[in-house]
Coordinates of C-alpha atoms in Angstrom, one line a residue:
M13 CA 101.8 -87.3 14.7
A14 CA 99.2 -89.3 16.5
D15 CA 96.9 -86.2 16.8
L16 CA 97.2 -85.7 13.0
K17 CA 96.2 -89.3 12.4
N18 CA 93.2 -89.0 14.7
I19 CA 92.1 -85.8 12.9
K20 CA 92.5 -87.5 9.5
S21 CA 90.5 -90.5 10.8
A22 CA 87.8 -88.2 12.1
I23 CA 87.6 -86.3 8.8
F24 CA 87.4 -89.6 6.9
N25 CA 84.6 -91.0 9.2
L26 CA 82.7 -87.7 8.8
Q27 CA 83.0 -87.8 5.0
L28 CA 81.9 -91.5 5.1
K29 CA 78.9 -90.6 7.3
R30 CA 77.9 -87.7 5.0
G31 CA 78.2 -90.0 2.0
R32 CA 76.1 -92.5 3.7
V33 CA 73.5 -89.9 4.6
M34 CA 73.4 -88.7 1.0
E35 CA 73.0 -92.3 -0.2
V36 CA 70.1 -92.8 2.2
L37 CA 68.5 -89.6 1.1
L38 CA 68.9 -90.5 -2.6
D39 CA 67.5 -94.0 -1.9
V40 CA 64.5 -92.5 -0.1
L41 CA 63.9 -89.9 -2.9
F42 CA 64.0 -92.5 -5.7
N43 CA 61.9 -95.1 -3.9
G44 CA 59.4 -92.5 -2.8
L45 CA 59.2 -91.1 -6.3
S46 CA 58.8 -94.6 -7.8
I47 CA 56.1 -95.6 -5.4
G48 CA 54.5 -92.2 -5.9
A49 CA 54.7 -92.8 -9.7
V50 CA 52.9 -96.1 -9.4
L51 CA 50.2 -94.5 -7.3
L52 CA 50.0 -91.5 -9.6
I53 CA 49.5 -93.5 -12.8
A54 CA 46.8 -95.5 -11.0
A55 CA 45.2 -92.3 -9.7
L56 CA 45.2 -90.3 -12.9
G57 CA 42.2 -91.9 -14.3
L58 CA 40.4 -91.7 -11.0
A59 CA 41.3 -88.0 -10.7
I60 CA 39.4 -87.4 -13.9
V61 CA 36.4 -89.7 -13.2
F62 CA 36.0 -88.9 -9.5
G63 CA 37.5 -85.4 -9.5
L64 CA 35.9 -83.9 -12.7
M65 CA 32.7 -85.9 -12.8
G66 CA 32.0 -86.5 -9.1
V67 CA 31.5 -90.3 -9.7
I68 CA 32.7 -92.7 -7.1
N69 CA 33.9 -95.6 -9.3
L70 CA 34.8 -98.6 -7.2
A71 CA 35.4 -100.6 -10.4
H72 CA 38.5 -98.4 -11.2
G73 CA 40.7 -101.2 -9.8
E74 CA 39.1 -103.7 -12.0
L75 CA 39.7 -101.5 -15.1
M76 CA 43.4 -101.5 -14.1
M77 CA 43.1 -105.3 -13.9
L78 CA 41.8 -105.5 -17.4
G79 CA 44.8 -103.4 -18.6
A80 CA 47.1 -105.8 -16.8
Y81 CA 45.5 -108.9 -18.4
T82 CA 45.6 -107.2 -21.8
T83 CA 49.3 -106.9 -21.3
F84 CA 49.5 -110.5 -20.4
C85 CA 47.7 -111.5 -23.6
V86 CA 49.8 -109.3 -25.8
Q87 CA 52.9 -110.7 -24.2
N88 CA 51.8 -114.3 -25.1
I89 CA 51.0 -113.3 -28.7
F90 CA 54.5 -111.9 -29.1
K91 CA 56.0 -114.9 -27.4
A92 CA 54.3 -117.1 -30.0
L93 CA 55.6 -115.0 -32.8
G94 CA 59.2 -115.4 -31.5
G95 CA 62.3 -113.5 -32.6
T96 CA 63.2 -110.1 -31.4
L97 CA 59.6 -108.8 -31.6
F98 CA 59.0 -109.8 -28.0
E99 CA 61.3 -107.0 -26.8
S100 CA 58.9 -104.4 -28.2
Y101 CA 55.6 -106.0 -27.0
I102 CA 55.2 -103.3 -24.3
F103 CA 54.7 -100.6 -26.9
F104 CA 51.8 -102.5 -28.4
A105 CA 50.4 -103.5 -25.0
L106 CA 50.1 -99.9 -23.7
P107 CA 47.7 -98.6 -26.4
L108 CA 45.7 -101.9 -26.4
A109 CA 45.4 -101.7 -22.6
F110 CA 44.1 -98.1 -23.0
I111 CA 41.6 -99.2 -25.7
V112 CA 40.3 -102.2 -23.8
A113 CA 39.8 -100.4 -20.5
A114 CA 38.3 -97.3 -22.3
A115 CA 35.8 -99.6 -24.1
A116 CA 34.9 -101.2 -20.8
G117 CA 34.5 -97.8 -19.1
L118 CA 32.4 -96.5 -22.0
I119 CA 30.0 -99.5 -21.7
L120 CA 29.8 -99.0 -18.0
E121 CA 29.0 -95.3 -18.4
R122 CA 26.4 -95.8 -21.1
G123 CA 24.9 -98.8 -19.4
A124 CA 24.7 -97.7 -15.8
I125 CA 26.5 -94.5 -14.7
R126 CA 24.6 -92.1 -16.9
F127 CA 21.4 -92.8 -15.0
L128 CA 23.1 -92.2 -11.6
Y129 CA 24.8 -88.8 -11.9
G130 CA 24.2 -86.7 -8.8
R131 CA 23.5 -89.9 -6.7
P132 CA 26.8 -90.9 -5.2
L133 CA 25.5 -93.7 -3.0
E134 CA 23.8 -95.5 -5.9
T135 CA 26.9 -94.9 -8.0
L136 CA 29.1 -96.4 -5.3
L137 CA 26.9 -99.5 -5.0
A138 CA 26.5 -100.0 -8.8
T139 CA 30.3 -99.8 -9.4
W140 CA 31.0 -102.1 -6.5
G141 CA 28.7 -104.6 -8.1
V142 CA 30.4 -104.1 -11.5
S143 CA 33.8 -104.7 -9.8
L144 CA 32.6 -108.1 -8.4
I145 CA 31.3 -109.0 -11.8
L146 CA 34.6 -108.2 -13.6
Q147 CA 36.6 -110.1 -11.0
Q148 CA 34.4 -113.2 -11.6
F149 CA 34.4 -112.6 -15.4
V150 CA 38.2 -112.8 -15.4
R151 CA 38.2 -116.0 -13.3
S152 CA 35.6 -117.7 -15.5
V153 CA 36.0 -116.3 -19.0
N154 CA 36.2 -118.9 -21.8
W155 CA 35.1 -119.3 -25.4
V156 CA 31.5 -120.3 -24.5
L157 CA 31.0 -117.2 -22.3
I158 CA 32.5 -114.9 -25.0
I159 CA 30.3 -116.5 -27.8
G160 CA 27.3 -116.1 -25.5
I161 CA 27.9 -112.4 -24.8
V162 CA 28.5 -111.7 -28.5
L163 CA 25.3 -113.6 -29.5
F164 CA 23.2 -111.8 -26.9
C165 CA 24.5 -108.4 -28.0
L166 CA 23.8 -109.2 -31.7
L167 CA 20.3 -110.3 -31.0
F168 CA 19.2 -107.6 -28.4
F169 CA 21.0 -104.5 -29.8
G170 CA 20.5 -105.6 -33.3
A171 CA 16.7 -105.8 -32.7
M172 CA 16.8 -102.4 -31.0
W173 CA 18.7 -100.9 -33.9
I174 CA 16.3 -102.3 -36.5
L175 CA 13.1 -101.3 -34.6
R176 CA 14.5 -97.8 -33.8
R177 CA 13.6 -96.8 -37.4
R178 CA 9.9 -97.1 -36.7
P179 CA 8.3 -93.8 -36.1
D180 CA 6.5 -95.1 -33.0
F181 CA 9.6 -96.6 -31.5
E182 CA 9.6 -94.4 -28.3
R183 CA 6.1 -95.4 -27.6
I184 CA 6.8 -99.2 -27.9
R185 CA 10.4 -99.0 -26.5
N186 CA 9.5 -100.5 -23.1
W187 CA 7.6 -103.4 -24.7
V188 CA 10.5 -104.2 -27.1
V189 CA 12.9 -104.3 -24.2
T190 CA 10.5 -106.5 -22.1
V191 CA 10.2 -109.0 -25.0
M192 CA 13.7 -109.0 -26.5
L193 CA 15.8 -109.0 -23.3
P194 CA 14.6 -112.4 -22.0
L195 CA 14.3 -113.8 -25.5
S196 CA 17.9 -112.8 -26.5
L197 CA 19.2 -114.1 -23.1
G198 CA 17.4 -117.4 -23.5
V199 CA 18.7 -118.0 -27.0
A200 CA 22.3 -117.2 -25.9
I201 CA 22.1 -119.5 -22.9
A202 CA 20.6 -122.3 -25.0
F203 CA 23.3 -122.0 -27.7
C204 CA 26.1 -121.9 -25.1
S205 CA 24.7 -125.0 -23.4
F206 CA 24.7 -126.8 -26.7
L207 CA 28.4 -125.8 -27.4
A208 CA 29.4 -126.9 -23.9
Q209 CA 27.8 -130.3 -24.3
T210 CA 29.1 -130.8 -27.8
Y211 CA 32.7 -129.7 -27.4
K212 CA 33.2 -130.4 -23.6
L213 CA 36.5 -128.9 -22.3
A214 CA 37.6 -127.6 -25.7
V215 CA 35.5 -124.4 -25.2
T216 CA 34.7 -124.4 -21.5
K217 CA 38.2 -124.3 -20.1
P218 CA 38.9 -120.9 -18.5
W219 CA 41.4 -118.7 -20.2
F220 CA 43.0 -117.4 -17.0
G221 CA 41.4 -119.0 -14.0
A222 CA 41.6 -117.8 -10.4
Q223 CA 45.4 -118.1 -10.1
N224 CA 47.8 -115.2 -10.8
V225 CA 49.6 -115.0 -14.1
D226 CA 53.1 -113.6 -14.7
V227 CA 54.1 -110.8 -17.1
T228 CA 57.7 -111.0 -18.3
A229 CA 59.3 -107.7 -18.8
P230 CA 61.5 -107.2 -22.0
K231 CA 65.2 -107.7 -21.4
W232 CA 65.9 -103.9 -21.6
L233 CA 63.5 -103.4 -18.6
R234 CA 65.3 -106.0 -16.4
G235 CA 68.1 -105.1 -14.1
G236 CA 68.9 -101.6 -12.9
L237 CA 70.9 -98.5 -13.4
P238 CA 73.9 -98.5 -11.0
L239 CA 74.4 -95.3 -9.0
G240 CA 77.1 -95.7 -6.4
T241 CA 76.0 -98.6 -4.2
L242 CA 72.4 -98.1 -5.2
Q243 CA 70.7 -99.7 -8.2
L244 CA 67.7 -98.0 -9.8
P245 CA 65.4 -100.6 -11.4
Y246 CA 64.8 -100.0 -15.1
A247 CA 61.1 -101.0 -14.7
R248 CA 60.5 -98.3 -12.1
L249 CA 62.4 -95.8 -14.2
F250 CA 60.1 -96.7 -17.2
I251 CA 57.0 -96.3 -15.0
I252 CA 58.2 -92.8 -13.9
G253 CA 58.8 -91.8 -17.5
L254 CA 55.4 -93.3 -18.5
T255 CA 53.7 -91.3 -15.7
I256 CA 55.3 -88.1 -16.9
I257 CA 54.1 -88.7 -20.5
C258 CA 50.6 -89.4 -19.2
I259 CA 50.5 -86.2 -17.1
V260 CA 51.7 -84.1 -20.0
G261 CA 49.2 -85.8 -22.4
I262 CA 46.3 -85.2 -20.0
Y263 CA 47.3 -81.6 -19.4
L264 CA 47.5 -80.9 -23.1
F265 CA 44.3 -82.6 -23.8
L266 CA 42.3 -80.8 -21.1
Q267 CA 43.9 -77.4 -21.8
R268 CA 44.6 -77.3 -25.6
S269 CA 41.9 -79.5 -27.3
A270 CA 38.3 -78.7 -28.1
W271 CA 37.0 -81.6 -26.2
G272 CA 39.2 -80.7 -23.2
L273 CA 37.6 -77.3 -23.3
R274 CA 34.1 -78.9 -23.3
I275 CA 35.0 -81.1 -20.4
R276 CA 36.2 -78.2 -18.3
A277 CA 33.1 -76.2 -19.3
V278 CA 30.7 -79.0 -18.2
T279 CA 32.7 -79.4 -15.0
Q280 CA 32.3 -75.7 -14.1
N281 CA 28.6 -75.3 -15.1
R282 CA 26.7 -78.2 -16.6
S283 CA 23.4 -76.4 -17.2
M284 CA 25.0 -73.4 -18.9
S285 CA 27.2 -75.7 -21.1
S286 CA 24.1 -77.5 -22.2
C287 CA 22.3 -74.2 -23.0
L288 CA 25.3 -73.2 -25.1
G289 CA 25.0 -76.4 -27.2
I290 CA 27.7 -78.6 -25.7
P291 CA 26.6 -82.2 -25.9
T292 CA 26.9 -83.0 -22.2
A293 CA 26.0 -86.7 -22.5
K294 CA 28.8 -87.2 -25.0
V295 CA 31.2 -85.2 -22.8
D296 CA 30.4 -87.5 -19.9
A297 CA 31.0 -90.6 -22.0
I298 CA 34.3 -89.3 -23.4
T299 CA 35.5 -88.2 -19.9
F300 CA 34.6 -91.6 -18.4
A301 CA 36.3 -93.5 -21.3
L302 CA 39.4 -91.4 -20.9
G303 CA 39.7 -92.0 -17.1
S304 CA 39.1 -95.7 -17.7
G305 CA 41.7 -95.9 -20.4
L306 CA 44.3 -94.3 -18.1
A307 CA 43.4 -97.1 -15.6
G308 CA 44.2 -99.6 -18.3
V309 CA 47.6 -97.9 -18.9
A310 CA 48.2 -98.1 -15.1
G311 CA 47.4 -101.8 -15.2
C312 CA 49.9 -102.3 -17.9
A313 CA 52.5 -100.5 -15.9
I314 CA 51.9 -102.4 -12.6
S315 CA 52.0 -105.7 -14.4
L316 CA 55.8 -105.1 -14.8
L317 CA 56.2 -105.1 -11.0
G318 CA 54.6 -108.4 -10.1
S319 CA 52.1 -111.1 -11.0
V320 CA 48.6 -110.3 -12.2
G321 CA 45.4 -111.8 -10.7
P322 CA 41.6 -111.1 -10.4
N323 CA 42.2 -109.1 -7.2
T324 CA 45.1 -107.0 -8.6
G325 CA 43.0 -103.8 -8.7
Q326 CA 41.9 -104.2 -5.1
N327 CA 45.5 -103.6 -4.0
Y328 CA 45.5 -100.1 -5.5
V329 CA 41.9 -98.7 -5.4
V330 CA 42.0 -97.5 -1.8
D331 CA 45.5 -95.9 -2.2
T332 CA 44.3 -94.1 -5.4
F333 CA 41.2 -92.7 -3.7
M334 CA 43.5 -91.4 -0.9
V335 CA 45.7 -89.7 -3.5
V336 CA 42.8 -87.9 -5.1
V337 CA 41.2 -86.9 -1.8
V338 CA 44.4 -85.6 -0.2
G339 CA 45.5 -83.8 -3.3
G340 CA 42.1 -82.1 -3.7
V341 CA 39.3 -83.4 -5.8
G342 CA 39.5 -82.2 -9.4
K343 CA 43.0 -80.8 -9.2
L344 CA 45.7 -82.6 -11.3
V345 CA 48.6 -80.8 -9.6
G346 CA 47.2 -81.9 -6.2
T347 CA 47.0 -85.5 -7.4
I348 CA 50.7 -85.3 -8.4
V349 CA 51.9 -83.8 -5.1
A350 CA 49.7 -86.2 -3.0
A351 CA 51.0 -89.3 -4.9
I352 CA 54.6 -88.3 -4.3
A353 CA 54.0 -87.4 -0.7
I354 CA 52.1 -90.6 0.1
G355 CA 54.6 -92.7 -1.8
T356 CA 57.6 -91.2 0.1
A357 CA 55.8 -91.5 3.5
N358 CA 55.0 -95.2 2.8
Y359 CA 58.6 -95.9 2.0
L360 CA 60.2 -93.8 4.8
I361 CA 58.0 -95.5 7.4
G362 CA 57.7 -99.0 6.0
S363 CA 61.4 -99.5 5.2
G364 CA 62.5 -98.4 8.7
T365 CA 64.5 -95.5 7.2
L366 CA 62.6 -93.0 9.4
A367 CA 63.3 -95.0 12.6
L368 CA 67.0 -95.2 11.5
L369 CA 67.2 -91.4 10.9
L370 CA 65.6 -90.8 14.3
T371 CA 68.1 -93.0 16.2
P372 CA 69.5 -90.1 18.3
I373 CA 65.9 -89.5 19.6
K374 CA 65.3 -93.0 21.1
P375 CA 61.6 -92.7 22.0
L376 CA 60.7 -91.6 18.5
A377 CA 62.9 -94.2 16.9
D378 CA 61.3 -97.0 19.0
F379 CA 57.8 -95.7 18.1
F380 CA 58.5 -95.7 14.3
T381 CA 60.2 -99.1 14.5
I382 CA 56.8 -100.6 15.4
F383 CA 55.5 -99.3 12.0
A384 CA 58.6 -100.5 10.0
T385 CA 56.6 -103.0 7.9
T386 CA 54.5 -102.5 4.7
S387 CA 51.2 -103.2 6.3
M388 CA 51.9 -101.2 9.5
A389 CA 53.2 -98.3 7.4
K390 CA 49.9 -98.1 5.7
V391 CA 48.2 -97.8 9.1
M392 CA 50.4 -94.9 10.0
V393 CA 49.9 -93.2 6.6
F394 CA 46.1 -93.6 7.0
A395 CA 46.3 -92.0 10.5
L396 CA 48.4 -89.1 9.1
I397 CA 45.9 -88.6 6.3
I398 CA 42.9 -88.5 8.7
A399 CA 44.8 -86.0 10.8
F400 CA 45.6 -83.9 7.7
L401 CA 42.0 -83.9 6.5
Q402 CA 40.8 -82.7 9.9
V403 CA 42.8 -79.5 9.2
R404 CA 42.2 -79.3 5.4
P405 CA 39.1 -81.3 4.6
A406 CA 39.2 -80.1 0.9
G407 CA 42.7 -81.5 0.4
M408 CA 45.9 -79.7 -0.5
F409 CA 44.0 -77.7 -3.2
P410 CA 40.4 -76.4 -3.0
Q411 CA 37.8 -78.5 -4.7
K412 CA 36.3 -77.1 -7.9
G413 CA 33.7 -78.5 -10.3
R414 CA 30.3 -80.0 -10.5
T415 CA 30.3 -81.2 -6.9
V416 CA 31.0 -77.7 -5.5
D417 CA 28.3 -76.2 -7.8
A418 CA 25.8 -78.6 -6.5

């Protein structure tokens, strides 16, 4: 009788242990997938800009930040409207975040990047400078600054548009820019100074400031889905779903649309595409705007996970570059696999789960316990990535595109 009880107890403990192991594995799978989804949605835009165009865009994180701040502004507008509209603000914030970031990316490409194709070092320095400008812009933006920028654009670009009709415009272009640039800037600064002196704090108070701001998720995104003793947060499930939609959308755009075909053609052979009549300059602009818009969508998504500040993008830009490089530059499927792999590795090591699973092997368990924090886990993941790139420097999938052709 006693032996029977012992056998039953052993069977129960074994079932409990197996159930616990399954719980741990499910927890690791979901958390790795959710972290990977955040990295993937942040890396999608970079995979297009860096992977397909060969442009090292260090301002990618700041484009994500613009998307996050756009979400914050849309949230405040819907809060002011009141009622049940607030629960649906995220569906308006997503397309607006895409449009704002895409517009910023288009301005960046037309204003600076198009002169730097094929010069990665200059591109890196230029986009790094743009990232600093955007960070300070968010800290300082107010009505005076916005009015000044609009006035400068009206004066300078308006004059360029009017004078462009002259038959000798190309000959006098440099003179027009030399005269109109300082003149427009001077008028804008003088008008802004007048406004600041006249209205004092009414127009000079910063909209956001240097402090972080909070984005409140709709009620239906709060809490989590219970699964045994686990709880799967609705916000992370939403981000996973949004990531899947973005992947499918990008795939269909690149593979099934006319502009997607043009983008792939320019990526494979720029000179031949130009000879066949494809407008390569327009393709570059659309590609950069698309990648920037995806960064805005990523910013909208990560705003649901925590507060938003001027340095929000800096927390993700290094990880997104890692995802693109490890997956293989220019390969969408590589970006997906790398994001999930890096996300899972970060969670396994940082949460201490790997050290727990290796408890029977004490030296290994003690070693991985040292890295059982978020910051130390990143160190270990960096080391693993460096070791991996020594074996496969081109990433999981071979690199294809403009960079290889060069």
